[in-house]
Every structure is written in C-alpha cells, then in structure tokens.
Tab-separated table of C-alpha atoms and ligand atoms in Angstrom:
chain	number	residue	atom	x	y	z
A	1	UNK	CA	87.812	113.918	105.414
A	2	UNK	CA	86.514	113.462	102.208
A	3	UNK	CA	88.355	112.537	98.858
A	4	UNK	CA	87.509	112.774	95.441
A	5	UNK	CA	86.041	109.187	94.646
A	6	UNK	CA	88.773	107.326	92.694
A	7	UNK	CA	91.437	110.310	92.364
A	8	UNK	CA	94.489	107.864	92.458
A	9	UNK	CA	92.944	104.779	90.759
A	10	UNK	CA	92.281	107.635	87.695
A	11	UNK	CA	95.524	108.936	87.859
A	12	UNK	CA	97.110	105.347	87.436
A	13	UNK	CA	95.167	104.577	84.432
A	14	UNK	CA	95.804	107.751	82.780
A	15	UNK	CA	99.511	107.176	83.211
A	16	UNK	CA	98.792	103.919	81.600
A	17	UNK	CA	97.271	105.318	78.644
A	18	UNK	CA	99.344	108.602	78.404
A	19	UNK	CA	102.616	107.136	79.488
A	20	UNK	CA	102.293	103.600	78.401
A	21	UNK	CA	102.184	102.074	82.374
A	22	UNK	CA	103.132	103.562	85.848
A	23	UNK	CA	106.172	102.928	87.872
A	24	UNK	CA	105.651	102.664	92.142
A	25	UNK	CA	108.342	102.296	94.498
A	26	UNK	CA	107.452	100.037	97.294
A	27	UNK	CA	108.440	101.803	100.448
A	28	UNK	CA	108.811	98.835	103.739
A	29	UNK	CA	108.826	101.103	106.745
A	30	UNK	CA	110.593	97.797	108.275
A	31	UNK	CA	112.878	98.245	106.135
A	32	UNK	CA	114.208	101.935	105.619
A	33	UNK	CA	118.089	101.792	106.656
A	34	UNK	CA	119.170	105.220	104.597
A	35	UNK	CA	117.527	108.511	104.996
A	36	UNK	CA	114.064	108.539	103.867
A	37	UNK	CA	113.525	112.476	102.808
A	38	UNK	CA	116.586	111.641	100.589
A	39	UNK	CA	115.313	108.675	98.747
A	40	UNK	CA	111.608	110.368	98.084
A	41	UNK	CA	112.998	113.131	96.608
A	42	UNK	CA	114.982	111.193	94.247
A	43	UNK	CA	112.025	108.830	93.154
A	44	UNK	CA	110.104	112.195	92.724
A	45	UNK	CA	113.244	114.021	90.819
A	46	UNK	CA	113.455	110.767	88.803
A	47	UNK	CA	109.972	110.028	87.336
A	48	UNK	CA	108.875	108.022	89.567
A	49	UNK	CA	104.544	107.842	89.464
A	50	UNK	CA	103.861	106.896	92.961
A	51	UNK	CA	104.664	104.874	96.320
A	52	UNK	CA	102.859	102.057	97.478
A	53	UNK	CA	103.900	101.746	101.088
A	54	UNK	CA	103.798	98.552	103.529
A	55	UNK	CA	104.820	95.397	104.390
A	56	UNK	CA	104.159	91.811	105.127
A	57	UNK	CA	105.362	92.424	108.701
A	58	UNK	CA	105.899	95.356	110.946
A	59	UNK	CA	108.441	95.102	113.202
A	60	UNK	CA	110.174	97.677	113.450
A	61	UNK	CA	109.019	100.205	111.125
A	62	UNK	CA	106.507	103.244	111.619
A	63	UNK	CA	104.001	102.584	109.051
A	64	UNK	CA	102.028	106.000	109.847
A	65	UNK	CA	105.155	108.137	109.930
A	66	UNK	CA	106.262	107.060	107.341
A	67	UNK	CA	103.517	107.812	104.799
A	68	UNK	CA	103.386	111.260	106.587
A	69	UNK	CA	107.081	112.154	105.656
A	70	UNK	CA	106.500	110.670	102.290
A	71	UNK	CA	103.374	112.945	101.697
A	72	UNK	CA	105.332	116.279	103.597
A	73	UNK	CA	108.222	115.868	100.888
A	74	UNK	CA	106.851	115.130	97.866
A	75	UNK	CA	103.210	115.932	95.968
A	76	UNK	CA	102.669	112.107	94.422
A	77	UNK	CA	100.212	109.838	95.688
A	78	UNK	CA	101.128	107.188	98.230
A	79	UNK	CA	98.990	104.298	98.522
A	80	UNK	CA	98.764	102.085	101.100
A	81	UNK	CA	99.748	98.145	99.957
A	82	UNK	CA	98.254	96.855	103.776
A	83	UNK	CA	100.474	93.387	105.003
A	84	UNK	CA	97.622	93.928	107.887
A	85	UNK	CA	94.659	96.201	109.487
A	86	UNK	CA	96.762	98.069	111.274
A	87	UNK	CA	98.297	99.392	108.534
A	88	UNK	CA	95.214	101.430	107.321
A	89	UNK	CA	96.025	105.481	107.766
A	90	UNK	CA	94.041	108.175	106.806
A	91	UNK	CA	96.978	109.946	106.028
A	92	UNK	CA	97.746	108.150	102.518
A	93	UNK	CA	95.594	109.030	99.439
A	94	UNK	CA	94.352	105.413	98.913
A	95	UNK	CA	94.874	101.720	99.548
A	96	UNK	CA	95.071	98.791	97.381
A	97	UNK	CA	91.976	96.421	98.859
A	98	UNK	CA	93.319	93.397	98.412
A	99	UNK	CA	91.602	90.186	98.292
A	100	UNK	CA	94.329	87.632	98.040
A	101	UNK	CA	92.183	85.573	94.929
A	102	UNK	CA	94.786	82.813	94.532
A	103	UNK	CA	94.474	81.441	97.804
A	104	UNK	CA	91.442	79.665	99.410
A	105	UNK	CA	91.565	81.832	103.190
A	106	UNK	CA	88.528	83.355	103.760
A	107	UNK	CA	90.149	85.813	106.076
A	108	UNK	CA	92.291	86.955	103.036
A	109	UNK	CA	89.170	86.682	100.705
A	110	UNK	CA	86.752	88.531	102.495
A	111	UNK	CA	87.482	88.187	106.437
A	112	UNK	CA	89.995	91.222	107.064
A	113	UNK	CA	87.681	93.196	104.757
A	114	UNK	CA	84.480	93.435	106.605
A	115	UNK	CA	87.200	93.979	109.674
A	116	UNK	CA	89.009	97.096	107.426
A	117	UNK	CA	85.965	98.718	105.344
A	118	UNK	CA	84.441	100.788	108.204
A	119	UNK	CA	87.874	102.409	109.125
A	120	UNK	CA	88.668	102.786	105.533
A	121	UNK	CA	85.198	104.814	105.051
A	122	UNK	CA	85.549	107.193	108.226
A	123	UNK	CA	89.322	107.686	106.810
A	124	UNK	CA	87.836	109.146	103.974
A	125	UNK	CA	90.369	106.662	102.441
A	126	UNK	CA	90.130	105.432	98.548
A	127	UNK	CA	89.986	101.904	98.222
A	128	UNK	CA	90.974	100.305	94.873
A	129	UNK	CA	89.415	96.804	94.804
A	130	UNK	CA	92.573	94.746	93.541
A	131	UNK	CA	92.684	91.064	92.925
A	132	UNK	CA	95.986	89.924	94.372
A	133	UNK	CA	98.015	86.680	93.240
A	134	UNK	CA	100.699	85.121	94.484
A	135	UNK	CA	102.793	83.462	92.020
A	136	UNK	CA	104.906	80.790	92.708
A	137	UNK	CA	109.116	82.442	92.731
A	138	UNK	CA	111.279	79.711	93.907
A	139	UNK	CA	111.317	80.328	97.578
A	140	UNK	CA	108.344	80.377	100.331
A	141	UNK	CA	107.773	84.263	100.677
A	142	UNK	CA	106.448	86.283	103.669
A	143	UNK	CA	103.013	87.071	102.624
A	144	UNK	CA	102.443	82.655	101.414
A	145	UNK	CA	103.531	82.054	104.891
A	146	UNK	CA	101.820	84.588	106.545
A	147	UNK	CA	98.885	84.050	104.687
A	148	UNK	CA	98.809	80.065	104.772
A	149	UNK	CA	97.990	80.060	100.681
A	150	UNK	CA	99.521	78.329	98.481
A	151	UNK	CA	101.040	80.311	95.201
A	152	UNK	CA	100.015	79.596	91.856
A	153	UNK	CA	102.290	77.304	90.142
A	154	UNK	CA	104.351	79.520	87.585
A	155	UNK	CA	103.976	77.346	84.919
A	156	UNK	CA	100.211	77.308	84.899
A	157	UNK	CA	99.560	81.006	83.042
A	158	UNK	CA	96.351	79.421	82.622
A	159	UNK	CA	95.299	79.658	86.240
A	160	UNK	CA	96.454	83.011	86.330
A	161	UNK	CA	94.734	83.929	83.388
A	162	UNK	CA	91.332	82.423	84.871
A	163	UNK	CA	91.438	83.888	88.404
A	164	UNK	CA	92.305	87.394	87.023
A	165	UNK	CA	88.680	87.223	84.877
A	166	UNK	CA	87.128	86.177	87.788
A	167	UNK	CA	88.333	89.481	89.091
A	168	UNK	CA	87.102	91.121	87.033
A	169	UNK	CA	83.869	90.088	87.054
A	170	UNK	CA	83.683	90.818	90.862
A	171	UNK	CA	84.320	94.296	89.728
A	172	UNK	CA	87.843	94.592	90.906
A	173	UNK	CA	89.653	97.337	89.720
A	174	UNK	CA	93.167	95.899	89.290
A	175	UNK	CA	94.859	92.603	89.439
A	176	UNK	CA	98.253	92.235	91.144
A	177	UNK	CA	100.744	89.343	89.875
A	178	UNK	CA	102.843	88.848	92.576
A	179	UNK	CA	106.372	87.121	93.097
A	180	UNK	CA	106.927	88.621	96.065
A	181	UNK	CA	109.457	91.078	97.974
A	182	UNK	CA	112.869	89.764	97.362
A	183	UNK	CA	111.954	86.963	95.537
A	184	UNK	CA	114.913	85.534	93.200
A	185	UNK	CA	112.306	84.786	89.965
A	186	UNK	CA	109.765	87.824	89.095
A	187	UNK	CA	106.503	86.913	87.957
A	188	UNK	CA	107.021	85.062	84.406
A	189	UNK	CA	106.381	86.814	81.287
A	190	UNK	CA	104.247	84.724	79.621
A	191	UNK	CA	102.171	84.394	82.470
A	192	UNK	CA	102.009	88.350	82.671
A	193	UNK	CA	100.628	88.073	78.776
A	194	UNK	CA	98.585	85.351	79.227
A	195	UNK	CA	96.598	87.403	82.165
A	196	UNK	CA	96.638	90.193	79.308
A	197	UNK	CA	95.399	88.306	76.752
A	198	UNK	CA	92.265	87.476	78.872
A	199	UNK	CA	91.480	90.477	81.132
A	200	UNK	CA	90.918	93.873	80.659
A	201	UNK	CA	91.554	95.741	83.722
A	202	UNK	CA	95.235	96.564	84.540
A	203	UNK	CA	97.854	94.392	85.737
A	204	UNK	CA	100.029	95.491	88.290
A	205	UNK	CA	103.239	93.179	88.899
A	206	UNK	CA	105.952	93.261	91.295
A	207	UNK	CA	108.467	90.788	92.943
A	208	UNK	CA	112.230	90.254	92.236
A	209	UNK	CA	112.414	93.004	89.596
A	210	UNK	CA	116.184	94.013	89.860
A	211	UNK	CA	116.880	95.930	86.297
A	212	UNK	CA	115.138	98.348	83.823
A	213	UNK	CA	115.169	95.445	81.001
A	214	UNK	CA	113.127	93.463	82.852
A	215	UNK	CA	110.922	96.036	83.954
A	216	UNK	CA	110.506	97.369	80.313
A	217	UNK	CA	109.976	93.619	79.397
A	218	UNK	CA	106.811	93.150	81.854
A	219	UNK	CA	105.351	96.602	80.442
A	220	UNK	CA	105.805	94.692	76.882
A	221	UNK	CA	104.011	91.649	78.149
A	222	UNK	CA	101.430	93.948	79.237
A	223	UNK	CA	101.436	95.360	82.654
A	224	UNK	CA	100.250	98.645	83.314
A	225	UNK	CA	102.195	99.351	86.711
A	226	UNK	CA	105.439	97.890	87.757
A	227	UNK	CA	106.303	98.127	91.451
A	228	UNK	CA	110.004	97.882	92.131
A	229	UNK	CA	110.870	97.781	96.049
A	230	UNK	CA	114.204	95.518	97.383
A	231	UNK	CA	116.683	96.541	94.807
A	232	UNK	CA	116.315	100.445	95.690
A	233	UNK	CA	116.823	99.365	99.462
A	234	UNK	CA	121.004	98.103	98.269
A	235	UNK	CA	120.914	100.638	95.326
A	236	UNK	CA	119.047	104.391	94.888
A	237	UNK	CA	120.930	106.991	92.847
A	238	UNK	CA	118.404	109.388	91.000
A	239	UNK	CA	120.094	108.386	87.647
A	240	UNK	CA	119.403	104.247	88.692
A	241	UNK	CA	115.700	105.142	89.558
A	242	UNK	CA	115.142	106.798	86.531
A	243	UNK	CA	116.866	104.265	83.615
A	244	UNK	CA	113.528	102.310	85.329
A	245	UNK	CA	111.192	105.012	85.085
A	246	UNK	CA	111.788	105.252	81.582
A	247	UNK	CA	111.897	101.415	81.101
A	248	UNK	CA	108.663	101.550	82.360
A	249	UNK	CA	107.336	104.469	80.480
A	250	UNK	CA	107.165	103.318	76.873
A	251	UNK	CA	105.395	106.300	75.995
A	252	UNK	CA	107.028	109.813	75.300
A	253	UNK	CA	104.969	112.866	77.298
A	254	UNK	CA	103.170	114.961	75.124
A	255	UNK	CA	103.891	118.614	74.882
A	256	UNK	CA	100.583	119.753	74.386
B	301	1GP	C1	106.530	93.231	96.666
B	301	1GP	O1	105.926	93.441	94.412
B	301	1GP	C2	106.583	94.072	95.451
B	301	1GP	O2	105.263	93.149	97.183
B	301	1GP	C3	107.985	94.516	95.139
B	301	1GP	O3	108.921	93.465	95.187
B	301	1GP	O4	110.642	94.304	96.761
B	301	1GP	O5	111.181	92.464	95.157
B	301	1GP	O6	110.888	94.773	94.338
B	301	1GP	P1	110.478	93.768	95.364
C-alpha cells in the first residue's frame, strides 16, 4: 500500500491556515455506547475536519473495526491516536507518532517506536512525528498512570513552552498539550500561548473541553487543532457538533 507522503499532516495545516485551526473528534472504540454510523455522519454533516481514533486502554472496543466503519461512511481522514502497538492498522490514513516528551520513560520516548516503525512502514501508514505532553488536570489520568510519567505542572507554561522547542528541533511535526480524556481542567490557556509564543509548529490540544467557548478560546490562544472526545460520548446532535466546529473555525471558507 502506498500513500502519498504526508497527505493528512498537509491537509491539517491547510485547514489551519485556510480555516483558522482544525476540529477532530476523538473516537474510543472502548467507549462507543450509541450507534457509530450515526454519530460519523453527523461529525461529517457538521464540519467536523477529522477523527483521531484510540484509546489509553482497549478493553472492550474493536480498534480495527472501528476505523473501518469510520472510513466506509464518511470520506475524512481518520488518524490513528495509538494508547498501544496494537493499535497500529493499515486501514487508517495516518497515525500521530507520539513520543510522550514530558515524561522521562524511554519506552514512551523512543522504546515502543523502534517496536511500531517497521509495521507502520509495511502499512504504508503516515506517521506524523508529534511531541506529546501531558499536562497536569486535577486528577491522575489513564495515559500518566499507564505511562508511569509524571504531568507537567500547569502552572509552569514555561516548561511547556521549553519541551515543545525541543520538539521542534527533533523535527517533530506537531506538539500535543494534553489534559487528558475526561479530565475536569483542559489544558490552561496561558500555557497554550506560552507554547505559541515560542514554537512554530502547530499545537494540537485536547482534554476536558466540554463547550464551543472554550474551544474557540484555545484556537485564540493559539492552537491549530482542537480534539474534543468525552462530551460527544453524553451529548452528539449535528447542531451541538457544529456550534464547535465553528468555534473552532475562526476563519470563513472562501468561495473562490
Ligand atoms: C484525549 O485530548 C483528548 O486524549 C480528548 O479529551 O475526551 O476529554 O474530550 P476529551
């Protein structure tokens, strides 16, 4: 199988640029209770740029049937956001490679890497080299336990701002600030400009984000893709899904 090299990672940045930032759904095959050709067709009816799909966990879900429905209903990219190896499919259009840069495991550095890269490669799978924080949210979440790193404090933008320039100059091609799923705080604000202030590739945030004001609010602070996932598992009518597509998208299409 062979993919066009960075296809998705392009079309993300041009809906930064043409649409101001991009809005994922996170889809948690543990986690689907309603119908799931239902719910992608309203993301896609509603604006919706793209679904990251995956989990901390799998214990229920079917991670490879899931992205295969996802793909057989609707034409926008779904990218893999892998809790584990065994999440890698050749069926998505490309997976965030994460390197989890605010911790200090070398499995989640570099370890499940060198264990991933050859499957990603005979998938024909397109890896986008992000930098991926956890930032402290109140409560312990899945992937700091999992993981056994500690969060960076949320009052220390500073940190944040530093390990996302490192990132960059390892060449990664996105940096995620991350409250994680659920979590009651999102990622703060200042802490989301702070990271902008000092680093040019795009910041991708997620974690807690329950309303389109708050969503709009990161995209002011200066993230270019805003992944909302737990609040469309209570709540998912069209109309809901798309007051935070357009929170997100600050920018009015063009009719050229
Ligand atoms: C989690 O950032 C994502 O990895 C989305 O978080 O599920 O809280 O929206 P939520």
């Amino acid at each position: 199988m062979s993919r066009k090299p960075l296809k998705t990672y392009n079309y993300l940045t041009e809906k930064i640029v043409k649409r101001g930032a991009a809005f994922l759904v996170l889809i948690d095959p543990d986690k689907q209770n309603g119908s799931l050709k239902s719910f992608t067709e309203k993301c896609a009816e509603a604006g919706v740029d793209g679904f990251l799909v995956g989990g901390s966990l799998m214990m229920s879900g079917n991670h490879e049937e899931t992205i295969k429905e996802i793909k057989s209903l609707s034409n926008l990219p779904v990218i893999i956001f892998p809790g584990s190896i065994n999440q890698v499919s050749g069926y998505a259009d490309a997976l965030l490679f994460i390197s989890l840069i605010s911790g200090r495991n070398p499995e989640h550095l570099i370890g499940k890497h060198v264990m991933s890269a050859p499957l990603i490669k005979n998938y024909g799978l397109e890896p986008i080299s992000t930098g991926y924080m956890l930032i402290e949210s109140g409560v312990k979440t899945t992937a700091e336990y999992i993981s056994g790193s500690a969060p960076i404090p949320r009052n220390k933008p500073e940190i944040a701002a530093a390990t996302a320039l490192a990132a960059e100059y390892l060449g990664m091609k996105l940096v995620y600030l991350e409250a994680g799923s659920g979590a009651t705080q999102t990622v703060p604000f200042e802490m989301v400009k702070a990271v902008k202030a000092y680093c040019s590739i795009p910041i991708i945030t997620g974690g807690g984000i329950r309303n389109p004001e708050t969503a709009a609010k990161m995209v002011e602070s200066g993230a270019g893709i805003v992944v909302v996932g737990n609040h469309f598992e209570k709540v998912s009518d069209t109309g809901l899904i798309r007051e935070f597509a357009e929170a997100v998208h600050s920018k009015e299409p063009k009719n050229i």
